[in-house]
XYZ file of C-alpha atoms in Angstrom:
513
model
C 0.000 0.000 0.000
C 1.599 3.513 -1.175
C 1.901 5.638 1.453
C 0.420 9.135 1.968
C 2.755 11.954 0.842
C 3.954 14.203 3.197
C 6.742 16.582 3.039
C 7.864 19.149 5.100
C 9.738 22.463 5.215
C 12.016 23.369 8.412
C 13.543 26.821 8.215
C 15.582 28.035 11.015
C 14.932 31.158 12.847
C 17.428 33.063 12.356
C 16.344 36.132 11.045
C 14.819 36.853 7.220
C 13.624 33.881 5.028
C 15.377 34.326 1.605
C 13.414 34.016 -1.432
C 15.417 30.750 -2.038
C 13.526 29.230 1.424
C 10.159 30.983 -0.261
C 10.849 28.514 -3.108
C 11.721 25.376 -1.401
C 8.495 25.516 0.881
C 6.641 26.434 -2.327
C 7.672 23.575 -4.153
C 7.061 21.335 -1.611
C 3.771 22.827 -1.247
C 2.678 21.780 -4.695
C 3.793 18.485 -4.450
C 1.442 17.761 -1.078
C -1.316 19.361 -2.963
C -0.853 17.446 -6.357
C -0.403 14.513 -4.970
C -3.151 15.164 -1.861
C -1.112 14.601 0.701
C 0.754 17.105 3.784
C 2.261 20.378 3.830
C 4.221 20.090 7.669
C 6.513 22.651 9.178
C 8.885 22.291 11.538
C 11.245 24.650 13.009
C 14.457 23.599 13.364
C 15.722 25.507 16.394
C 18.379 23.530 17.746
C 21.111 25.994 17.432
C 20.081 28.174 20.234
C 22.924 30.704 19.713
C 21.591 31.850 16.407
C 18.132 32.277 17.275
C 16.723 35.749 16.455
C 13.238 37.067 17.920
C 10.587 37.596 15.452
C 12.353 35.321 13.092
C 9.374 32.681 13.532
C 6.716 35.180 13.017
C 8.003 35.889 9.642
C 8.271 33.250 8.718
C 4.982 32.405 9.304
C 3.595 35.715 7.622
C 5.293 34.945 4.982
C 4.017 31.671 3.856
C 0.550 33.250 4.454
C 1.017 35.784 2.143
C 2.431 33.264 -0.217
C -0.980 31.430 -0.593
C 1.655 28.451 1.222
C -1.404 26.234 3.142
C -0.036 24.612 6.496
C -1.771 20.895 7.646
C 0.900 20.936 10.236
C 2.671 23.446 12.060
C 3.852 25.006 15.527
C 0.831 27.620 15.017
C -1.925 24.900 14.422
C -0.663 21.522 15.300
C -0.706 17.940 14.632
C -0.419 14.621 14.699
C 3.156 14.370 15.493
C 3.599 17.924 17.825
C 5.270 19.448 19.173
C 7.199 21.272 15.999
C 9.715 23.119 17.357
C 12.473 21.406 17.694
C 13.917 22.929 20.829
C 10.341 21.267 22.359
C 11.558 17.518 20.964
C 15.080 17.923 22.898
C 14.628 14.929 25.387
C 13.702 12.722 22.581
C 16.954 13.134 20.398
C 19.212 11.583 23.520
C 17.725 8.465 23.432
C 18.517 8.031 19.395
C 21.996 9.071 19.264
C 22.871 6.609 22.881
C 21.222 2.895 20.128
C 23.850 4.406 17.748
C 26.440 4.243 20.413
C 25.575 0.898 21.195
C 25.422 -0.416 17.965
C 28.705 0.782 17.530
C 27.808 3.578 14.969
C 28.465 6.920 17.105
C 30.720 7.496 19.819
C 31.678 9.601 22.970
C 34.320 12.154 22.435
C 35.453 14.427 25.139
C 38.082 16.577 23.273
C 38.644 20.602 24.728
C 38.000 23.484 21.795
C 41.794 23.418 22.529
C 42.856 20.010 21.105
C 40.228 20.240 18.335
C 42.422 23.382 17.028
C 45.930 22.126 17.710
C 44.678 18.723 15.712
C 43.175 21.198 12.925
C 46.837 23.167 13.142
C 48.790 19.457 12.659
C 46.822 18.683 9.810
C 47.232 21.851 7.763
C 50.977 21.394 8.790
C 50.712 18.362 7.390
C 49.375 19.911 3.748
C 45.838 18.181 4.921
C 44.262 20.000 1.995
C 40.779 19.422 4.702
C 41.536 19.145 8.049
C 38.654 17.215 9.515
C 37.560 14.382 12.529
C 37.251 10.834 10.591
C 38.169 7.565 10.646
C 41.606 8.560 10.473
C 42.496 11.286 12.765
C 39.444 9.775 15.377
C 42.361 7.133 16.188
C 44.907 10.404 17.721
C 41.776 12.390 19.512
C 40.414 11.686 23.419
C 37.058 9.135 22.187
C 35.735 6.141 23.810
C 37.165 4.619 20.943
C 40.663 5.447 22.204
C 40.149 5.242 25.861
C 39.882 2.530 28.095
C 35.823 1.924 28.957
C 36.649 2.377 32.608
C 37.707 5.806 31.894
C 34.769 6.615 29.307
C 32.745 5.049 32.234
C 34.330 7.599 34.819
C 33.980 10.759 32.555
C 30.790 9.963 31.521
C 29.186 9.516 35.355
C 31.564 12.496 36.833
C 29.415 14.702 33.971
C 32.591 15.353 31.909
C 31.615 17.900 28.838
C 31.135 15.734 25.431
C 29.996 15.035 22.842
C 28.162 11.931 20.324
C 29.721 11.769 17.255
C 28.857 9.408 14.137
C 31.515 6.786 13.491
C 31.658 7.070 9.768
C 32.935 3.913 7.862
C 36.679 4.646 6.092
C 36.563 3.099 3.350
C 32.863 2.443 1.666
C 30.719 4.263 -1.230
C 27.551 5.679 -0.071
C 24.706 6.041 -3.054
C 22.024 8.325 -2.884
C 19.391 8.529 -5.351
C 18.081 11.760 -5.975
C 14.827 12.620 -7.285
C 16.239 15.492 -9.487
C 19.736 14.465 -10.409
C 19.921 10.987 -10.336
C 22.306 8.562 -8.633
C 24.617 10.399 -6.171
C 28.048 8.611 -4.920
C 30.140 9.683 -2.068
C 33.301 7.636 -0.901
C 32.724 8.035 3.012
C 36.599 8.573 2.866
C 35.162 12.272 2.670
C 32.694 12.236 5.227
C 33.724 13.449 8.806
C 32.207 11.870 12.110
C 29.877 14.881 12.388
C 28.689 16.003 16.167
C 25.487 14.389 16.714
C 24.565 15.480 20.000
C 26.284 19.035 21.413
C 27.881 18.923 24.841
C 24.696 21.214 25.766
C 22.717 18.334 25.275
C 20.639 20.141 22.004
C 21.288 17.694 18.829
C 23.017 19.235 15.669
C 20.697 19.515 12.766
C 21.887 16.200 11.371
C 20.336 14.107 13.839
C 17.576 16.230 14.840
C 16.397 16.477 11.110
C 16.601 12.718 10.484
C 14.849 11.978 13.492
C 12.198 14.362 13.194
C 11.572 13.642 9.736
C 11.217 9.737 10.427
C 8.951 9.954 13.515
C 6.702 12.901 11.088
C 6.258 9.725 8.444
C 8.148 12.492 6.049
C 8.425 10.433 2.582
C 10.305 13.363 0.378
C 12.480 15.985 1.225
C 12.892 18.760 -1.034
C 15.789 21.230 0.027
C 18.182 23.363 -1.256
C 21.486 21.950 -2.734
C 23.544 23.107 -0.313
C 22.423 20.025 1.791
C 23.774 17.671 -1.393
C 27.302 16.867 0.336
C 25.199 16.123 3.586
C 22.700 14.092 1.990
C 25.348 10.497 2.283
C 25.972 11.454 5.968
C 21.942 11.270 6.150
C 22.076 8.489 4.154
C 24.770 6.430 6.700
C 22.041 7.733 9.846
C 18.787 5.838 8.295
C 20.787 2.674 7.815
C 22.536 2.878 11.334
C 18.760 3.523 12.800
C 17.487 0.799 11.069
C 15.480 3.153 9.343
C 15.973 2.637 5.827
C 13.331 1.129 4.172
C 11.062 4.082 5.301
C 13.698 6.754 4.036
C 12.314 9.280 2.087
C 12.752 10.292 -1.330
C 15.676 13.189 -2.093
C 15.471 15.985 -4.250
C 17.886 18.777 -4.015
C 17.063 22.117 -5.615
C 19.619 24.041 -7.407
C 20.948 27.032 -6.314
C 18.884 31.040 -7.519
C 21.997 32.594 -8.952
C 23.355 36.555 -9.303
C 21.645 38.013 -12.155
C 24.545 37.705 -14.265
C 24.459 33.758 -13.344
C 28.370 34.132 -10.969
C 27.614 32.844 -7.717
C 24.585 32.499 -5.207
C 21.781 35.021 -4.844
C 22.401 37.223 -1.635
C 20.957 39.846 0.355
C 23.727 42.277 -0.484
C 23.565 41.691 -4.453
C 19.373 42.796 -4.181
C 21.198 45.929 -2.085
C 23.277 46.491 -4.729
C 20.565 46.455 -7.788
C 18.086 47.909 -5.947
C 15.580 44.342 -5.845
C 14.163 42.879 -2.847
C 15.895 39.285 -2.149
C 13.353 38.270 0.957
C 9.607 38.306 0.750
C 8.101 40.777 3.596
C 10.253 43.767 4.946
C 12.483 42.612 7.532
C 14.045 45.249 10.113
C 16.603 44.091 12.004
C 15.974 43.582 15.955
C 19.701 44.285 16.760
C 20.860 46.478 14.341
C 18.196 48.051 13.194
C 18.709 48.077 9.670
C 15.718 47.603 7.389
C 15.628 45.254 4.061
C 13.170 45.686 1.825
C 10.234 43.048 1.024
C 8.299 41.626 -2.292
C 5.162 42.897 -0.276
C 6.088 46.472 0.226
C 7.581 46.952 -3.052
C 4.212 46.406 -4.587
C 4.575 42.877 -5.873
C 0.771 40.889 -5.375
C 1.409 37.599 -3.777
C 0.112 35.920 -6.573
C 2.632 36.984 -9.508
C 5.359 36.449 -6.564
C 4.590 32.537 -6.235
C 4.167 32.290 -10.230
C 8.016 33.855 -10.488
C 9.177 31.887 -8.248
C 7.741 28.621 -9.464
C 9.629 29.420 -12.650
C 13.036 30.018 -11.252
C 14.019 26.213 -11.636
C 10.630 24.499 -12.682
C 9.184 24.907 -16.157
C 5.837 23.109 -17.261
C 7.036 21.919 -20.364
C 4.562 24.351 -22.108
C 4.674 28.145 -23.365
C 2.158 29.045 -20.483
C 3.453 31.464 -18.464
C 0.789 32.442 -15.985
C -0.365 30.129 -13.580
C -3.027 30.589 -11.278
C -2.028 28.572 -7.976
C -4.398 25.612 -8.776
C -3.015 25.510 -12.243
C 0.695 25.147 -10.642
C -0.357 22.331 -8.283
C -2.229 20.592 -11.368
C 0.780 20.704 -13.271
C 4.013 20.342 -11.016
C 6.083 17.791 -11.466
C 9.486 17.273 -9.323
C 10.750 15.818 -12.416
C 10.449 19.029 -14.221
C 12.972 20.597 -11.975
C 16.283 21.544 -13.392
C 19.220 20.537 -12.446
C 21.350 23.437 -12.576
C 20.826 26.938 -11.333
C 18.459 29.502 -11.996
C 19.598 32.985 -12.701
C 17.050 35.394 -10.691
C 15.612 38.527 -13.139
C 14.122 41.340 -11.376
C 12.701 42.315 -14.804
C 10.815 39.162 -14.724
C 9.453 39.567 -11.456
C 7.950 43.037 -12.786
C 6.645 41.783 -15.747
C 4.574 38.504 -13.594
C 3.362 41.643 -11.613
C 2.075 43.818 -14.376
C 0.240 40.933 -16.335
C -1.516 39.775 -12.820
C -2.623 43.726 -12.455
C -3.804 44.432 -15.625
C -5.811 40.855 -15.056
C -7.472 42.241 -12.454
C -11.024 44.262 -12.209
C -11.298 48.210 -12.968
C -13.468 47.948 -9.362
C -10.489 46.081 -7.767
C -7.724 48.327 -9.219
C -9.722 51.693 -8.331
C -9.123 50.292 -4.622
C -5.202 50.821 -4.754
C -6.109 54.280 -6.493
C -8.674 55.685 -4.197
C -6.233 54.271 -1.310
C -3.559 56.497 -2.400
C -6.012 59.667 -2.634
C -7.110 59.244 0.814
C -3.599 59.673 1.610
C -3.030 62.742 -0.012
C -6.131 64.173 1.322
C -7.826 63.684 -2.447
C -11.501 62.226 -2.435
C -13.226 60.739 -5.478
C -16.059 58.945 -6.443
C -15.631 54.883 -7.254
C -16.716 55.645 -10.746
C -14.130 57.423 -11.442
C -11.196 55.721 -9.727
C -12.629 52.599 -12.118
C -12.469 54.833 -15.418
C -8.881 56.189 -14.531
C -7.993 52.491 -12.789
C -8.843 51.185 -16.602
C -7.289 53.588 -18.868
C -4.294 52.871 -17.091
C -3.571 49.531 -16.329
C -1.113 48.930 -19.415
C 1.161 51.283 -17.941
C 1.215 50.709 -14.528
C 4.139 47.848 -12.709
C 3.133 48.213 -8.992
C -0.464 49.229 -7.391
C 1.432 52.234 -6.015
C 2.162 53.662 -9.530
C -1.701 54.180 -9.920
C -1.187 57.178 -8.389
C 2.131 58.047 -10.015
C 0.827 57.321 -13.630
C -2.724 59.507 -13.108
C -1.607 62.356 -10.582
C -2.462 65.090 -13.502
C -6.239 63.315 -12.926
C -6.657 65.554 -10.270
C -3.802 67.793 -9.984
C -3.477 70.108 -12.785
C -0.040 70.947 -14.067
C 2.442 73.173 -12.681
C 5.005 72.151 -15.131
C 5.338 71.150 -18.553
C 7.628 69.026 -20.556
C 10.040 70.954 -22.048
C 11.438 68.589 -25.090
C 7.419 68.452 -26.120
C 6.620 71.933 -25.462
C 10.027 73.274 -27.767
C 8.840 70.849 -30.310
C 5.141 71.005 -30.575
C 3.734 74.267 -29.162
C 3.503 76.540 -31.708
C 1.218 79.406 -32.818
C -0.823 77.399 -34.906
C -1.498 74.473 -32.037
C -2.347 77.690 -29.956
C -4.743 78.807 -32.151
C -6.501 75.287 -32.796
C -6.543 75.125 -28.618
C -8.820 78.755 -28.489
C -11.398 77.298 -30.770
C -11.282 74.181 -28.954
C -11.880 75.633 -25.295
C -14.219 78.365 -26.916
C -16.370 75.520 -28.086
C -16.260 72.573 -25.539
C -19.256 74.441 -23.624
C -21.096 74.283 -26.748
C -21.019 69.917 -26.593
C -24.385 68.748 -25.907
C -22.599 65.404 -24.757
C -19.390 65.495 -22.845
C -17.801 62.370 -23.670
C -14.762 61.077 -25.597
C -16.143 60.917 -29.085
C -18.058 63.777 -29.344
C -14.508 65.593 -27.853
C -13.013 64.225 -30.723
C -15.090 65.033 -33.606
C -14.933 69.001 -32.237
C -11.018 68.785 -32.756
C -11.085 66.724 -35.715
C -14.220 69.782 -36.933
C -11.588 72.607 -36.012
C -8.551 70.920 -37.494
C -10.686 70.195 -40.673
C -11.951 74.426 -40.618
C -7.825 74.905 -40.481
C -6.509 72.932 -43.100
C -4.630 70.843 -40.083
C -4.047 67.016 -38.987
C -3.983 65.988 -36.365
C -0.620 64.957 -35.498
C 0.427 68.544 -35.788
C -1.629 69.378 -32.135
C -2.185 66.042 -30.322
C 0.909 65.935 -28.199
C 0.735 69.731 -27.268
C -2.937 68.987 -26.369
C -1.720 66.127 -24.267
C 0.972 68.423 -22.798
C -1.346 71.264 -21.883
C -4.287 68.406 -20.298
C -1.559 66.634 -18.731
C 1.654 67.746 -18.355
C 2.852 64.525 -19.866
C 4.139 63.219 -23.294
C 2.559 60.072 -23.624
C -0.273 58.634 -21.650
C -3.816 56.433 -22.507
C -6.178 57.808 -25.078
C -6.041 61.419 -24.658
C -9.791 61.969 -25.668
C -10.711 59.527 -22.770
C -8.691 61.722 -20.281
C -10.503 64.873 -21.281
C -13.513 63.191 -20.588
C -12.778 62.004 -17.198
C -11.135 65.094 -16.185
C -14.183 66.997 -16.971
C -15.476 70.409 -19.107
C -14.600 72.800 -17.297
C -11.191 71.719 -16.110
C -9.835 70.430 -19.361
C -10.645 74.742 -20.569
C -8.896 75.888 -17.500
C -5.959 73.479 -17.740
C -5.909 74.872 -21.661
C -6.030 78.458 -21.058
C -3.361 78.057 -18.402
C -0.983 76.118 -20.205
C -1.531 78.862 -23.066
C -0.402 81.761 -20.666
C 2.370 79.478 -19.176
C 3.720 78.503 -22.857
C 3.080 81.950 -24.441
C 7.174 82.172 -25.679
C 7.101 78.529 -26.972
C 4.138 80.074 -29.225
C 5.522 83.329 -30.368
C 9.050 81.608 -30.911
């Protein structure tokens, strides 16, 4: 009988969650859902040291805003609670000690000081990685070098130490990996890593392998910077008698620099101006504040669809994805194997083609948002007929109020490259007939604007090319913009003839030039 699907994702909290986290608990997200089995997550808070406060809420914010569904969690528990793994600390004791007595971990009592002088001899040596293994084990103070009566005598008189793993010398450990394939590691390059810390927490090696055996996890999707620790992992199922139950690999690569040299940081999204971590983070002991997805206008929706695509591709030319259409058609075996460079331009383009997918009604919300805040009312009619004409031009919700400002604030200044160009005494003159005879429109709407200029052009032997941009210039401000005609009609009768007659005053020397 196959069993149920559940995967998990176990950040630690140590501040931020990278975009490269984002990913990993996305894709293991829609692999629960697609195959209809459970999204867990576990904190993995064993390194006390390094814990920063807030970190968890974040994280947990941030998968929220994601769309990233929880069935089991520290914030709405479980089956197998508790999920912190700071709260599972007297359970990891009892593991590492049946290693020790099958003869697959050890005791080893060495001082800070005789792990560095070993560490000096080595590189002395031209030890090109100075490590603890089955080699150097042999010189070091272990219960595998000390008589038992004297392990026996530490041990009871509560002498620091620590469990390591007693890694095999000379034997190949294979891994199969969903995503790459076979994976072989001569355990010749494996060191006895610390199991269990002389504090009594576990390292993440035998906390993680625990945890994810007790939680029934059957894959494990993570970044590929666990890869070299995947054997180690590997050597702990078989040693626990675990390994018919081990779950299935896959190792993501890594989300590159944008020009593809090296891994994706915090400082290279400081340095081009991008956001590298989902929600704006601030710092509880420095205080220094890095930007987020959220803030910078990015909908959470267009965020998940980018990052599905930075390693995963659906085989198709479809690029937008609703979140049911991702889970429908993920695949782990569409993953790439090699890394994904990240484009910012990308990001901004997913963002603009879930806007302009959206509702006028929805889109007027951001607008008339951004009003309030400048102490600017308007009716929901209106924000809908501006939120319309300019949703091809707008990136970010904020630039709403950016891109159709002149809506409602008339123009101080003009364009200077448009005015030297295009105002002229013969534009001037087509404007005076044109203000002169908008109170004359029985309708005030964009075609009937229209057919008055394209009547006044006609009386003057004009096109009109010749007076559209200065029109545009003296309405707006602006050289380009949505259908001019529509503007007029939005901004109204009267203040399309008083934004005229001021931008003739204002322009008077362009015109008499």
């Amino acid at each position: 009988m196959e069993r149920e699907v559940r995967v998990r994702f176990a950040p630690s909290p140590t501040g931020p969650l990278h975009i490269g986290g984002v990913r990993t608990a996305l894709y293991n997200f829609l692999l629960a859902r697609k195959t209809g089995g459970k999204m867990i997550l576990r904190i993995e808070d064993t390194d006390q040291t390094r814990f920063v406060p807030g970190a968890e809420d974040y994280i947990r914010e941030s998968l929220e805003w994601c769309g990233i569904e929880l069935d089991e969690s520290p914030w709405n528990g479980g089956p197998y609670a508790p999920y912190r793994q700071s709260e599972r600390k007297p359970m990891y004791m009892q593991y590492a000690l049946q290693l020790v007595e099958a003869g697959h971990a050890y005791y080893a009592f060495d001082t800070a000081e005789e792990l560095e002088a070993m560490r000096e001899r080595l590189k002395a040596a031209k030890v090109a990685t100075p490590q603890y293994n089955a080699i150097t084990r042999a010189t070091m103070k272990n219960s595998l070098t000390l008589p038992e009566d004297e392990v026996k005598r530490r041990l009871e008189s509560r002498e620091p130490y620590v469990i390591r793993l007693k890694v095999p010398r000379k034997e190949e450990v294979r891994l199969k990996d969903l995503i790459r394939g076979w994976v072989m590691v001569h355990s010749s390059a494996i060191d006895d890593k610390v199991l269990m810390k002389s504090d009594g927490m576990p390292t993440y090696h035998l906390a993680n392998i625990v945890d994810d055996h007790l939680m029934k996890i059957t894959h494990v999707i993570r970044g590929e910077e666990w890869l070299p620790s995947a054997p180690l992992h590997v050597l702990l199922y078989r040693y626990l008698g675990w390994e018919d139950t081990m779950p299935e690999f896959a190792h993501l690569p890594l989300l590159l620099k944008p020009d593809g040299n090296g891994k994706l940081s915090k400082r290279d999204g400081d340095k081009l101006g991008f956001p590298v971590f989902p929600l704006r983070w601030t710092d509880p002991n420095t205080g220094e504040v890095s930007s987020g997805y959220r803030e910078s206008g990015y909908l959470p929706e267009a965020f998940t669809n980018f990052l599905a695509f930075l390693g995963w591709n659906p085989g198709t030319q479809q690029e937008l994805f609703s979140m049911d259409e991702l889970i429908q058609e993920f695949s782990v075996e569409r993953i790439g194997k090699s890394g994904t460079r990240f484009d910012i331009q990308k990001a901004r383009w997913f963002n603009e083609q879930y806007l302009r997918a959206k509702p006028d009604n929805e889109l007027a919300g951001y607008l008339i948002k951004a009003l309030a805040e400048h102490n600017i009312t308007t009716t929901v009619d209106k924000a809908e007929k501006i939120a319309g004409l300019m949703k091809e031009r707008v990136s970010f919700p904020q630039d709403f109020w950016q891109e159709a400002k002149y809506f409602f604030v008339a123009p101080t200044e003009y364009n200077e490259k448009v005015a030297s160009k295009k105002w002229n005494s013969q534009a001037v003159a087509v404007f005076e007939d044109f203000k002169n005879e908008l109170p004359s429109l029985e309708n005030f709407n964009a075609d009937a604007v229209k057919d008055l200029l394209m009547s006044i052009l006609e009386r003057r032997g004009m096109k009109i090319g010749q007076v559209l941009q200065a029109l545009r210039l003296a309405v707006t401000g602006a050289e380009a913009g949505p259908d001019l005609m529509q503007i007029i009609e939005v901004i109204g009768r009267e203040e399309t003839i008083q934004r005229i007659e001021t931008a003739i005053e204002k322009l008077s020397a362009y015109a008499s030039a």
